[in-house]
PDB file of C-alpha atoms and ligand atoms in Angstrom:
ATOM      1  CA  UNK A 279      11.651  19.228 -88.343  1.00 71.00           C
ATOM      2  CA  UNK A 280      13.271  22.398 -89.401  1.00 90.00           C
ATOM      3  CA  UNK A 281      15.299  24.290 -87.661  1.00 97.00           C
ATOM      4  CA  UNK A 282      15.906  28.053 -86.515  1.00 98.00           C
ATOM      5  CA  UNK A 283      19.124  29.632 -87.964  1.00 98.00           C
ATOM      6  CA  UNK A 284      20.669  33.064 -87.869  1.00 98.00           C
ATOM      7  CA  UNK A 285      22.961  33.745 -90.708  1.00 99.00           C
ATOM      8  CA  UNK A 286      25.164  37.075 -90.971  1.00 99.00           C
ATOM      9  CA  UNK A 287      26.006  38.057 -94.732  1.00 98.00           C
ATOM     10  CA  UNK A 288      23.055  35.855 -95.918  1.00 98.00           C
ATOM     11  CA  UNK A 289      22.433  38.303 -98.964  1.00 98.00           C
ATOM     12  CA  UNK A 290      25.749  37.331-100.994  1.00 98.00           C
ATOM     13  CA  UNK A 291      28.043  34.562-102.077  1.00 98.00           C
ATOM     14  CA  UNK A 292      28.846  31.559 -99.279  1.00 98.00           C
ATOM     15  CA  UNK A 293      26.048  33.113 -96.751  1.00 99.00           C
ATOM     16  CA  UNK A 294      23.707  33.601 -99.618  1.00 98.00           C
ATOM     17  CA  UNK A 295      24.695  30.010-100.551  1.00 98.00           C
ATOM     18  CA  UNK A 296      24.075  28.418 -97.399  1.00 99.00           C
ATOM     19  CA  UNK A 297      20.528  30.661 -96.899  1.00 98.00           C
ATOM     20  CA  UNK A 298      19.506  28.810 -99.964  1.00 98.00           C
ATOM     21  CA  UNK A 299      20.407  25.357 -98.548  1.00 98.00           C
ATOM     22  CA  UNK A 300      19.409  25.474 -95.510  1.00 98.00           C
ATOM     23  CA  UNK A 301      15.963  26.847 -96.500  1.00 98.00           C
ATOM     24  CA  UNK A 302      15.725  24.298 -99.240  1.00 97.00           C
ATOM     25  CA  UNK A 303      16.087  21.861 -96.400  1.00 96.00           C
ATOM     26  CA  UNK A 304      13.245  22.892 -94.457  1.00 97.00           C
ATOM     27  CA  UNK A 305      15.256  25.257 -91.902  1.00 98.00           C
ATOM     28  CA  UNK A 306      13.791  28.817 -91.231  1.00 98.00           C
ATOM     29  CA  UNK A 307      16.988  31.470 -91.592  1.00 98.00           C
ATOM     30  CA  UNK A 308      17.270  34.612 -90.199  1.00 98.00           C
ATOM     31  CA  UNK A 309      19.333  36.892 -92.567  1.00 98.00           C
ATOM     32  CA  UNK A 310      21.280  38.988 -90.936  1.00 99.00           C
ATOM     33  CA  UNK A 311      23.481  41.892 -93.657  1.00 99.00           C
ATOM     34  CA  UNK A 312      23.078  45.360 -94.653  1.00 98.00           C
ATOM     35  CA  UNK A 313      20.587  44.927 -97.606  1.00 98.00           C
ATOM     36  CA  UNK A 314      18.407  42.011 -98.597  1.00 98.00           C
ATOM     37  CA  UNK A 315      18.018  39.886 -95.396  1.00 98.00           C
ATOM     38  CA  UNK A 316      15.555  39.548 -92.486  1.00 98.00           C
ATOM     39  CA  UNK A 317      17.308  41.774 -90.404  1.00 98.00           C
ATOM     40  CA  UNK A 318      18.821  44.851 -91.514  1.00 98.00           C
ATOM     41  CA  UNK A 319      21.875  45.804 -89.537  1.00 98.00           C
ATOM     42  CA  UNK A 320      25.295  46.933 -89.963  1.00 98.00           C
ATOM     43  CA  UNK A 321      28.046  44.704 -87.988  1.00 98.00           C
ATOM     44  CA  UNK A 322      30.926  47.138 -88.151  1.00 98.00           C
ATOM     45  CA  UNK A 323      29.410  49.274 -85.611  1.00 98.00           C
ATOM     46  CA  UNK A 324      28.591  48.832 -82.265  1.00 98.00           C
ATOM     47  CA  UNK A 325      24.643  50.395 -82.357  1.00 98.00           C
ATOM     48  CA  UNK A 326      23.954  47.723 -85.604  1.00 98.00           C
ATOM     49  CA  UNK A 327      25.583  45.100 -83.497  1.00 98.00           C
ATOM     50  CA  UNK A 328      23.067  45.743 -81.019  1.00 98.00           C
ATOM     51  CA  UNK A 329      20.433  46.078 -83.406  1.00 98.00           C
ATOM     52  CA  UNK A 330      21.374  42.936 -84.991  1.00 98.00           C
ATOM     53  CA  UNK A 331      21.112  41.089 -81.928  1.00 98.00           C
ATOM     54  CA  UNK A 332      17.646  42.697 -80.353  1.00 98.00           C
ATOM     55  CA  UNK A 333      15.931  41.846 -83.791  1.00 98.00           C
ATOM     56  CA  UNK A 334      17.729  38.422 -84.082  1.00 98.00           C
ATOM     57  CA  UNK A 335      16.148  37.478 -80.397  1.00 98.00           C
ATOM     58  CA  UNK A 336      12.348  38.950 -81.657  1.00 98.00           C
ATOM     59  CA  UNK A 337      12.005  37.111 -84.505  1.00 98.00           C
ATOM     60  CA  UNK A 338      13.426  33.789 -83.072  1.00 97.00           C
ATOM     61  CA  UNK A 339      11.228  34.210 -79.395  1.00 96.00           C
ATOM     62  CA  UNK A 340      14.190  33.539 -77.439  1.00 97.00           C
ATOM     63  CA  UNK A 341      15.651  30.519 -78.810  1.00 98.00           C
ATOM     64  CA  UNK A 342      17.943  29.202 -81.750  1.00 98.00           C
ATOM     65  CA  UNK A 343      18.834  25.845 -82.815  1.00 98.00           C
ATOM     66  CA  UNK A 344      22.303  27.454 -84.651  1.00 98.00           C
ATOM     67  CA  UNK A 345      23.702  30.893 -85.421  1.00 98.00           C
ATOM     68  CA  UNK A 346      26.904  31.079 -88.370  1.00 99.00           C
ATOM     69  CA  UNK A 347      28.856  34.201 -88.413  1.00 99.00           C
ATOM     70  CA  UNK A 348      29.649  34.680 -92.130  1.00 99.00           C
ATOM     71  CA  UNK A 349      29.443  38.215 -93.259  1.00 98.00           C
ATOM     72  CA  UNK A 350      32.875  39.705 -93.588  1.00 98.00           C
ATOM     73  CA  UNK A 351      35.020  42.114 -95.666  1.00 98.00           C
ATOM     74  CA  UNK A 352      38.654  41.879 -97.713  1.00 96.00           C
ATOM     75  CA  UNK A 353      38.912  45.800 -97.174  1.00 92.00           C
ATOM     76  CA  UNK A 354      42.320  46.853 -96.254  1.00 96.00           C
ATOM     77  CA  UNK A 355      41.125  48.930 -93.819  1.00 97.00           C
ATOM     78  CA  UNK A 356      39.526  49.312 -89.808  1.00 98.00           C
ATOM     79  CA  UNK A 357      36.344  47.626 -91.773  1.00 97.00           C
ATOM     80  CA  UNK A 358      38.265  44.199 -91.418  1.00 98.00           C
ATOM     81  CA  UNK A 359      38.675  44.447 -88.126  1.00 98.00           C
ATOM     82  CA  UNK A 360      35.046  46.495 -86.922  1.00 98.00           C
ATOM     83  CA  UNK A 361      32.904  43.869 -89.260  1.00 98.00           C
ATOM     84  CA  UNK A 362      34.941  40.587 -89.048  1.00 98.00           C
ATOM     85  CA  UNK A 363      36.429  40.077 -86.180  1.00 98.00           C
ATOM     86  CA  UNK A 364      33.539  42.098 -83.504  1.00 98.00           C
ATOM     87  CA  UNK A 365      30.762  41.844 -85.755  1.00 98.00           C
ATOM     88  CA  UNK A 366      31.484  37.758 -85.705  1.00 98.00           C
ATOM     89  CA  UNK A 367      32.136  37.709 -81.986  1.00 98.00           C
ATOM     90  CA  UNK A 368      28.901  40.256 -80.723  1.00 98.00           C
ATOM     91  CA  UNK A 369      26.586  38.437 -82.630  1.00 98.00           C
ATOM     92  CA  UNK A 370      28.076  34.889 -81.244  1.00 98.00           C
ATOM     93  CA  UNK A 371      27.760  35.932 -77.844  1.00 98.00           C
ATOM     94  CA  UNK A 372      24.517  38.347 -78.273  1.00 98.00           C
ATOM     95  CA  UNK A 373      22.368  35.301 -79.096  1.00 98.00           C
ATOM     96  CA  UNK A 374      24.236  32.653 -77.191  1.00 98.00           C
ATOM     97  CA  UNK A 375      21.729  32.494 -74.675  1.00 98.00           C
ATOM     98  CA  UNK A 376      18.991  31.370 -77.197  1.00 98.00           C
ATOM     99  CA  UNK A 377      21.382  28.597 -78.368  1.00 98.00           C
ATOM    100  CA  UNK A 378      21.370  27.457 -74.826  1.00 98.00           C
ATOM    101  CA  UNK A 379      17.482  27.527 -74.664  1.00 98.00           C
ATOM    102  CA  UNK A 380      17.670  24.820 -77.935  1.00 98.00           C
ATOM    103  CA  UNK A 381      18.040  21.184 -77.817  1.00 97.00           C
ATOM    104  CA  UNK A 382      21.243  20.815 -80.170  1.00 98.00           C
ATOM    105  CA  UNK A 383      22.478  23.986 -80.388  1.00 98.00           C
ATOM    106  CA  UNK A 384      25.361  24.636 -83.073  1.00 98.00           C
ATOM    107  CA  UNK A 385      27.499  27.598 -83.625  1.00 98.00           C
ATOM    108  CA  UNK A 386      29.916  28.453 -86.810  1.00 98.00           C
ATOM    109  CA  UNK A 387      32.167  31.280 -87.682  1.00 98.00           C
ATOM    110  CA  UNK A 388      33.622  31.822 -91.526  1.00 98.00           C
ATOM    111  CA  UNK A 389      37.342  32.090 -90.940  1.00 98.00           C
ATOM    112  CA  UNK A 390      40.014  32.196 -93.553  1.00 98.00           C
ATOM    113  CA  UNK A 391      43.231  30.539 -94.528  1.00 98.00           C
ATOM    114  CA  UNK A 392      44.469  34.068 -93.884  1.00 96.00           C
ATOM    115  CA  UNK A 393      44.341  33.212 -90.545  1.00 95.00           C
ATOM    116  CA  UNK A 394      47.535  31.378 -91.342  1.00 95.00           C
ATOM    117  CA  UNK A 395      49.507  34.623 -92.826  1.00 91.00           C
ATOM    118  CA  UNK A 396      51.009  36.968 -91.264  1.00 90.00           C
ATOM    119  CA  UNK A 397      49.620  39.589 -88.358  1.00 96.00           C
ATOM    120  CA  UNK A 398      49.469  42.497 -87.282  1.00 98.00           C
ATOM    121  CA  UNK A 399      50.081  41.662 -83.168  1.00 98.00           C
ATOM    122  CA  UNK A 400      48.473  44.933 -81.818  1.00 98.00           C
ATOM    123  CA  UNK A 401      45.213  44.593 -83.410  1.00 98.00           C
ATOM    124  CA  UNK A 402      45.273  40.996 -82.392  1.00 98.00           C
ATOM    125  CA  UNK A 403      45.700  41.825 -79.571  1.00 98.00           C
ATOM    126  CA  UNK A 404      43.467  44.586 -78.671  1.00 98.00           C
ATOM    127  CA  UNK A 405      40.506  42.517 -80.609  1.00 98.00           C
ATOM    128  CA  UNK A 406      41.328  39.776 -78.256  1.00 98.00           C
ATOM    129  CA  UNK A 407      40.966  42.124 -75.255  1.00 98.00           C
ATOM    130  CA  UNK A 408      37.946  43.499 -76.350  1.00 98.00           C
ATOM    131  CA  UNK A 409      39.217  46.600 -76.677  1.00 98.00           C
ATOM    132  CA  UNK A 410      37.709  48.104 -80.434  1.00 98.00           C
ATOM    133  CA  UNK A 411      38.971  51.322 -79.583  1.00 98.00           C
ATOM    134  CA  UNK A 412      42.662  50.823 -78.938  1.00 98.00           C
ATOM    135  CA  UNK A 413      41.687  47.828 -82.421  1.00 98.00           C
ATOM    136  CA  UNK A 414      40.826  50.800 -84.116  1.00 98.00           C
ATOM    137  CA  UNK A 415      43.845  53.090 -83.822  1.00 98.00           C
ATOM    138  CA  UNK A 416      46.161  50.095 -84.082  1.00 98.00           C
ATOM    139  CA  UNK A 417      44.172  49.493 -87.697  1.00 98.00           C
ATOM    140  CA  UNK A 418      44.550  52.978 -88.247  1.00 98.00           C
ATOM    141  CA  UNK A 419      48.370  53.288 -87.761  1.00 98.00           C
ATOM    142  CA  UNK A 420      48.705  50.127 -90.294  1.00 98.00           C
ATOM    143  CA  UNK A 421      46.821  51.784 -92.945  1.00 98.00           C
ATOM    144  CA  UNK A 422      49.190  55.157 -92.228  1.00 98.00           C
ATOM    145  CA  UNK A 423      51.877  52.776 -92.296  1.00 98.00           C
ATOM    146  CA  UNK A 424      51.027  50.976 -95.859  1.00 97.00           C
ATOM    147  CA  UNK A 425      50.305  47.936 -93.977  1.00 97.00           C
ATOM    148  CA  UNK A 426      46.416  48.167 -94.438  1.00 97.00           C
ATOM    149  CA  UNK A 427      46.769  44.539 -96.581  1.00 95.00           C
ATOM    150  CA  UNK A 428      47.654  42.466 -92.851  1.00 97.00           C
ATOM    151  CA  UNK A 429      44.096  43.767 -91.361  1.00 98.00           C
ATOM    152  CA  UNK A 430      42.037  41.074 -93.343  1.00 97.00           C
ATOM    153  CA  UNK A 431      44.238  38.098 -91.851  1.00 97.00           C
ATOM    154  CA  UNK A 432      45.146  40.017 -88.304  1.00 98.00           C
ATOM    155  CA  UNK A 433      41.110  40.189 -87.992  1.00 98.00           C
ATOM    156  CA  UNK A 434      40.406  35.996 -88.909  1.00 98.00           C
ATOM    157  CA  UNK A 435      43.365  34.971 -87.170  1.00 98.00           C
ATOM    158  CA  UNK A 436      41.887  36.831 -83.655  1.00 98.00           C
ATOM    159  CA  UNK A 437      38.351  35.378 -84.731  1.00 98.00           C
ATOM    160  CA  UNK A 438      39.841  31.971 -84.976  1.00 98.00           C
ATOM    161  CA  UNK A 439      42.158  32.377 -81.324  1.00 98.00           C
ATOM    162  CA  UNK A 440      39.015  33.469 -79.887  1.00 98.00           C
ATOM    163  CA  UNK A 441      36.661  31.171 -80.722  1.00 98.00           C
ATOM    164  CA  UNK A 442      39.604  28.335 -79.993  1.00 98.00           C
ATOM    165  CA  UNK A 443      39.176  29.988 -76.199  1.00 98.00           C
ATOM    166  CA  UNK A 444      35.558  30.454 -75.750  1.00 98.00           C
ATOM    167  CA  UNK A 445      35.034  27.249 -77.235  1.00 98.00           C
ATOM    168  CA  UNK A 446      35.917  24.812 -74.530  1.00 98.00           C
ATOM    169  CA  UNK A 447      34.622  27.115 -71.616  1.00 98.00           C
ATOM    170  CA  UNK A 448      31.327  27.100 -69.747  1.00 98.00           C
ATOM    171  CA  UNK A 449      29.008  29.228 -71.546  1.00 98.00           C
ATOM    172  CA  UNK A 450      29.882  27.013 -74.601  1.00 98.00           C
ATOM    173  CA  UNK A 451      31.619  23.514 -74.480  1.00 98.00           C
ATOM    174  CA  UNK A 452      29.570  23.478 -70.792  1.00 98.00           C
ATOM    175  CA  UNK A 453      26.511  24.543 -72.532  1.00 97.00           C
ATOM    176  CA  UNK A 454      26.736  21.730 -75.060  1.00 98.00           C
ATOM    177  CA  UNK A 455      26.841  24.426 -77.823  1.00 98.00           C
ATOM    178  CA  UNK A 456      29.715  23.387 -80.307  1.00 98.00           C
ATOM    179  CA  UNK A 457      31.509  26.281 -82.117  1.00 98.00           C
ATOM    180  CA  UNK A 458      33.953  25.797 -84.672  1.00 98.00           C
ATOM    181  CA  UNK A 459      34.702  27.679 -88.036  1.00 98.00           C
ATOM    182  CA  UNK A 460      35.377  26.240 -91.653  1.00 98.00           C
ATOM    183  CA  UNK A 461      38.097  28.710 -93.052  1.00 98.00           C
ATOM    184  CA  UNK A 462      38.161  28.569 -96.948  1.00 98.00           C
ATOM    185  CA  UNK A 463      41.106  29.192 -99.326  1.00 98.00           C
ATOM    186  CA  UNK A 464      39.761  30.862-102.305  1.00 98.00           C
ATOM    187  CA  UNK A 465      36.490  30.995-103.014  1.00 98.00           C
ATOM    188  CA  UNK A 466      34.279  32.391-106.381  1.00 98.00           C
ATOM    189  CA  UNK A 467      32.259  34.942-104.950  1.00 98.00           C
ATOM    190  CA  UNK A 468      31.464  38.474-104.997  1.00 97.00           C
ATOM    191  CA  UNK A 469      33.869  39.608-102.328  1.00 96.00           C
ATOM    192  CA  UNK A 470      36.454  37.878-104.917  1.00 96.00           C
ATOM    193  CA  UNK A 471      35.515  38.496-108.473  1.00 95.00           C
ATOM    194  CA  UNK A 472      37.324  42.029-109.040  1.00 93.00           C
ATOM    195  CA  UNK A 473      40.948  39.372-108.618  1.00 92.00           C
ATOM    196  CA  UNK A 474      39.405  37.103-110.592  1.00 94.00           C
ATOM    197  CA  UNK A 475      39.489  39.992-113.068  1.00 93.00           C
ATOM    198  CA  UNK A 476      42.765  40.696-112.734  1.00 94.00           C
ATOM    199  CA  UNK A 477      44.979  37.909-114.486  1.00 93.00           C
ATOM    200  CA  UNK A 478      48.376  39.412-112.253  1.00 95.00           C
ATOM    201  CA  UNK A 479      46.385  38.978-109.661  1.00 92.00           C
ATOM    202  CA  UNK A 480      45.694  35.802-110.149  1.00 95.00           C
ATOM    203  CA  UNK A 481      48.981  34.611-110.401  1.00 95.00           C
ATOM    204  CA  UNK A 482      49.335  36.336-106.626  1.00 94.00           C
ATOM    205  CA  UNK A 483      46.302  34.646-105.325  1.00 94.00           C
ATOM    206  CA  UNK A 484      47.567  31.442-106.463  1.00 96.00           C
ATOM    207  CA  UNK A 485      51.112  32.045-105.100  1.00 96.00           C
ATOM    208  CA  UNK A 486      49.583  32.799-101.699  1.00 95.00           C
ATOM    209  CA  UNK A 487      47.041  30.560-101.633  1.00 97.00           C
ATOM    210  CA  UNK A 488      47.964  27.255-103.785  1.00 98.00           C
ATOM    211  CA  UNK A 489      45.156  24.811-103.869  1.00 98.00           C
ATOM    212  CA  UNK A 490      45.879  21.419-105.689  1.00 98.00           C
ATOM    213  CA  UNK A 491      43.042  19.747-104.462  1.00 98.00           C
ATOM    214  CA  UNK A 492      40.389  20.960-107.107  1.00 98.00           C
ATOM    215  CA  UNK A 493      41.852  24.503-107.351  1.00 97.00           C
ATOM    216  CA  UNK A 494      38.894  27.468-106.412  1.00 97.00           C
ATOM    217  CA  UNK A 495      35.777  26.652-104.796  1.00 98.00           C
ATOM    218  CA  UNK A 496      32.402  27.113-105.783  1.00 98.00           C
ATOM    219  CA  UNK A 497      30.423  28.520-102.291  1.00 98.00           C
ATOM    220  CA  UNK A 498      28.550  25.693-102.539  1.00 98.00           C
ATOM    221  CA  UNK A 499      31.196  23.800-101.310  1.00 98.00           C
ATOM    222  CA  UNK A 500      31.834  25.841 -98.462  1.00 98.00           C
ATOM    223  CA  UNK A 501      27.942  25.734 -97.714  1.00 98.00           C
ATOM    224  CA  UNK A 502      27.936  22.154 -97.483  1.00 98.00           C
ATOM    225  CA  UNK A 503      30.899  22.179 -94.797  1.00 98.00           C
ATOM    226  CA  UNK A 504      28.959  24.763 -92.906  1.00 98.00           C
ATOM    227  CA  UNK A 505      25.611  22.690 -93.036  1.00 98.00           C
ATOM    228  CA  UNK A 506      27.344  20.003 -91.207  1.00 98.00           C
ATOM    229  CA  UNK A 507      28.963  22.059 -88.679  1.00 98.00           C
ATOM    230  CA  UNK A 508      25.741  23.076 -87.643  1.00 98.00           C
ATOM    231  CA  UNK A 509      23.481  20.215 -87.745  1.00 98.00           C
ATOM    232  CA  UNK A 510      22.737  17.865 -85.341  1.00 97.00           C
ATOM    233  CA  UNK A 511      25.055  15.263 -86.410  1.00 97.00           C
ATOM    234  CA  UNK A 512      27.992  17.437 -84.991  1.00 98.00           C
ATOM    235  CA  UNK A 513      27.897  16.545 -81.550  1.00 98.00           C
ATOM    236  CA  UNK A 514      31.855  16.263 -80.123  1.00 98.00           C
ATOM    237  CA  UNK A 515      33.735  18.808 -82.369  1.00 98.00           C
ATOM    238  CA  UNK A 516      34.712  22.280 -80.260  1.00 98.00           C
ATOM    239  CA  UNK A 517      37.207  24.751 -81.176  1.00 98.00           C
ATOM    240  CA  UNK A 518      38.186  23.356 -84.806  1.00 98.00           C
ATOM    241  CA  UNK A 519      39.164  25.623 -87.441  1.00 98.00           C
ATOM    242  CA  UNK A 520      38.523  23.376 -90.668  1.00 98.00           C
ATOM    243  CA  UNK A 521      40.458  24.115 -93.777  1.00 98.00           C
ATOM    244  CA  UNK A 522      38.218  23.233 -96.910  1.00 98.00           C
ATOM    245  CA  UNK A 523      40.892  24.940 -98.908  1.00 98.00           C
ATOM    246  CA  UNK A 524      41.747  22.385-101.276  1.00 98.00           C
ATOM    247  CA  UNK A 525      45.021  21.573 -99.715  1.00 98.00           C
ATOM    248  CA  UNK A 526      46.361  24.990 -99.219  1.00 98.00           C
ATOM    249  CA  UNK A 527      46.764  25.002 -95.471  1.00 98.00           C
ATOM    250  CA  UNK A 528      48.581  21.423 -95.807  1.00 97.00           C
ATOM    251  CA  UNK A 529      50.839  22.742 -98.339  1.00 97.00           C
ATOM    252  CA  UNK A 530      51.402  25.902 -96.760  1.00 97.00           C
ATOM    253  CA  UNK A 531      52.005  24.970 -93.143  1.00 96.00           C
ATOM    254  CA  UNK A 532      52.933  21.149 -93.703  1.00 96.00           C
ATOM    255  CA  UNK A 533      53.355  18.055 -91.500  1.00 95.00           C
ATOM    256  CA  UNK A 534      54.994  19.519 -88.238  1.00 92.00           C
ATOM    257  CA  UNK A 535      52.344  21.073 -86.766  1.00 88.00           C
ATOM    258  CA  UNK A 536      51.359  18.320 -85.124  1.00 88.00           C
TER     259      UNK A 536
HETATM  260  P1  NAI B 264      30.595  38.415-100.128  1.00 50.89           P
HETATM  261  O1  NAI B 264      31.141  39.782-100.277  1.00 50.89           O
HETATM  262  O2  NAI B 264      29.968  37.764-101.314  1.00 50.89           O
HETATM  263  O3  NAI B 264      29.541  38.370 -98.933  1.00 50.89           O
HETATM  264  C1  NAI B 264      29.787  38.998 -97.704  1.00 50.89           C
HETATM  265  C2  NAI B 264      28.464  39.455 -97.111  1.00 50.89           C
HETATM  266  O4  NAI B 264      28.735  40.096 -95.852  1.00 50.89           O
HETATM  267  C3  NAI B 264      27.733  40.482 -97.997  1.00 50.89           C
HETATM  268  O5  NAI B 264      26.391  40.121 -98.178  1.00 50.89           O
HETATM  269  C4  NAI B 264      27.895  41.762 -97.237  1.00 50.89           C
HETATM  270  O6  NAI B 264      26.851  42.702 -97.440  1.00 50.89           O
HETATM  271  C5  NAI B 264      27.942  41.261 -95.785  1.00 50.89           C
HETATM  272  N1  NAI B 264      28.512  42.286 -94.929  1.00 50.89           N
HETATM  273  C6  NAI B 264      29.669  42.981 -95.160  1.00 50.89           C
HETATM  274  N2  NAI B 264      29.816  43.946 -94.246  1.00 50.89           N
HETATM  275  C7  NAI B 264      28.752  43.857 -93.414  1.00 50.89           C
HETATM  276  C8  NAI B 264      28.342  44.612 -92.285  1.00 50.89           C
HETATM  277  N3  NAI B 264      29.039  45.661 -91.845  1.00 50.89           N
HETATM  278  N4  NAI B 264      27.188  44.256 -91.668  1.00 50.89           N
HETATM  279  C9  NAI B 264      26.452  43.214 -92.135  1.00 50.89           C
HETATM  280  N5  NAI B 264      26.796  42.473 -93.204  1.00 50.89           N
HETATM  281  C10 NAI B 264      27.913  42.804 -93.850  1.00 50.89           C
HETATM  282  O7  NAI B 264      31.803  37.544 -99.582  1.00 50.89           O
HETATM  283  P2  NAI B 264      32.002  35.967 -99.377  1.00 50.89           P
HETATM  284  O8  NAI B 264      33.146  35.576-100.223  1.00 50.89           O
HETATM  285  O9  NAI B 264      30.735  35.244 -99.449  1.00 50.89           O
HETATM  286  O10 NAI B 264      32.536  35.966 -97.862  1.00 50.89           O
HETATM  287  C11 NAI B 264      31.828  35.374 -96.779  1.00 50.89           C
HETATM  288  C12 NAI B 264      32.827  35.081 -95.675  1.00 50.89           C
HETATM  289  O11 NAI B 264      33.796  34.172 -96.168  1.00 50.89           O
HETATM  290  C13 NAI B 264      33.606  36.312 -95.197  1.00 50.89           C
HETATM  291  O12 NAI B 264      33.741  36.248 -93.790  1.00 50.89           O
HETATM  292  C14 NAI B 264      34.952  36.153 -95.882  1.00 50.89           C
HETATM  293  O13 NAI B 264      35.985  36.789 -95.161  1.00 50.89           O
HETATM  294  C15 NAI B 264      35.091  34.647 -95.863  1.00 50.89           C
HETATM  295  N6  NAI B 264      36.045  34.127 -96.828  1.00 50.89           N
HETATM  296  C16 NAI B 264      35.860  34.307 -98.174  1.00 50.89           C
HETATM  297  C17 NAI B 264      36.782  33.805 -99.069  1.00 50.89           C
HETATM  298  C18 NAI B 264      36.661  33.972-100.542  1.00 50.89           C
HETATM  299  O14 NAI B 264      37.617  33.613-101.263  1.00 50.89           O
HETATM  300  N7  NAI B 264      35.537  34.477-101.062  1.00 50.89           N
HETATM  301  C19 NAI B 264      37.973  33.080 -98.595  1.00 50.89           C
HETATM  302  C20 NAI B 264      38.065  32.931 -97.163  1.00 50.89           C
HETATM  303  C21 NAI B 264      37.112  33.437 -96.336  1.00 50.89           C
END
């Protein structure tokens, strides 16, 4: 029997991706983005959060079998921070109670192997304390500061610390809701395709980000890594940030840290 999904940036590239798959399998989705989706809403600020959420809960009567956090943006600015990192976590914990009212609930975040790079502490910080304001001027002081570039990975690496936390606590692990993230390397979409275009920056990208397993992804294959994060089948993972990155975090990071 299908199932009831909410999916953030389901109008482009991996969310788009995994809207199609999931619907091709039967599952109803719930589009969440700021054009072309279900719901109409705009993550980055606090009233479209809201929004999101209150429409989310309508359409769904109460209760969802999984909800994936994907819509995010490479901006070097506050938009990182305002749309991937609180966007991700209000809608997560906005519509956890209607995972809890399903029989397998799953839950799924889109992180990044820029979570692995380096960040900028006191926005990490102040995301982690829920604190968007004091987020917001710290974002603001990097951008003064020519540091705008360290927002993207500052705002996936607090996603991924706090869904590590929230994922073995009550109101999830205790709930029997599993929440994990796949975090790709890089990935041919739309959010990507203007450094595609750039053959120097290519030669960056690949620096950064090597990937000898199969070299860039197709969303698909991201889509497919989501699908089984949230189906049924996942019943003991919690708090699991899984590269599908085509070996980059291996050869980045490497054997010790385990
Ligand atoms: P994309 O640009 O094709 O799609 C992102 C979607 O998010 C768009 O539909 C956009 O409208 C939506 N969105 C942006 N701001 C929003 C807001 N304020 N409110 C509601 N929706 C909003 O990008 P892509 O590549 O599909 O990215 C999806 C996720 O994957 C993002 O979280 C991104 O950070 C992550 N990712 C992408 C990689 C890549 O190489 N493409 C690599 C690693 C992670």
């Amino acid at each position: 029997m299908g199932r009831t999904i909410a999916l953030s940036g389901s109008a482009s590239g991996i969310g788009r991706t995994l809207a199609e798959l999931l619907r091709e399998r039967g599952d109803e989705v719930i589009g969440i983005d700021l054009k072309d989706a279900e719901v109409i809403a705009d993550l980055g600020t606090p009233e479209g959060r809201s929004a999101a959420v209150a429409a989310v809960l309508e359409r769904c009567g109460g209760r969802l079998d999984a909800v994936v956090a994907c819509a995010g943006v490479a901006h070097p600015t506050p938009l990182a921070v305002t749309v991937n990192y609180f966007g991700a976590v209000a809608l997560l914990d906005g519509l956890r109670g209607a995972l809890a009212a399903a029989e397998r609930p799953r839950a799924a975040v889109v992180g990044s192997i820029a979570g692995t790079q380096g960040v900028l502490e006191d926005v990490v910080r102040a995301c982690l304390d829920d604190d968007e304001p004091a987020a917001l001027a710290a974002a603001d002081k990097a951008v003064e500061n020519n540091m705008g570039l360290m927002l993207y990975p500052s705002s996936k690496s607090a996603v991924e610390q706090w869904l590590r936390a929230r994922s073995v606590s009550a109101e999830w692990a205790g709930a029997g809701i599993p929440l994990n993230a796949i975090a790709p390397g890089i990935v041919k979409t739309p959010m990507t395709e203007p450094l595609f275009a750039d053959a120097g920056m290519v030669e960056v990208m690949n620096e950064a980000v090597p990937m000898p397993l199969n070299g860039h992804s197709d969303p698909i294959v991201i889509a497919e890594a989501l699908a089984w994060l949230i189906s049924p089948a996942n019943t003991h993972m919690a708090g699991q940030i899984i590269y599908v990155d085509g070996g980059a975090e291996a050869t980045l990071r490497g054997p010790s840290v385990f």
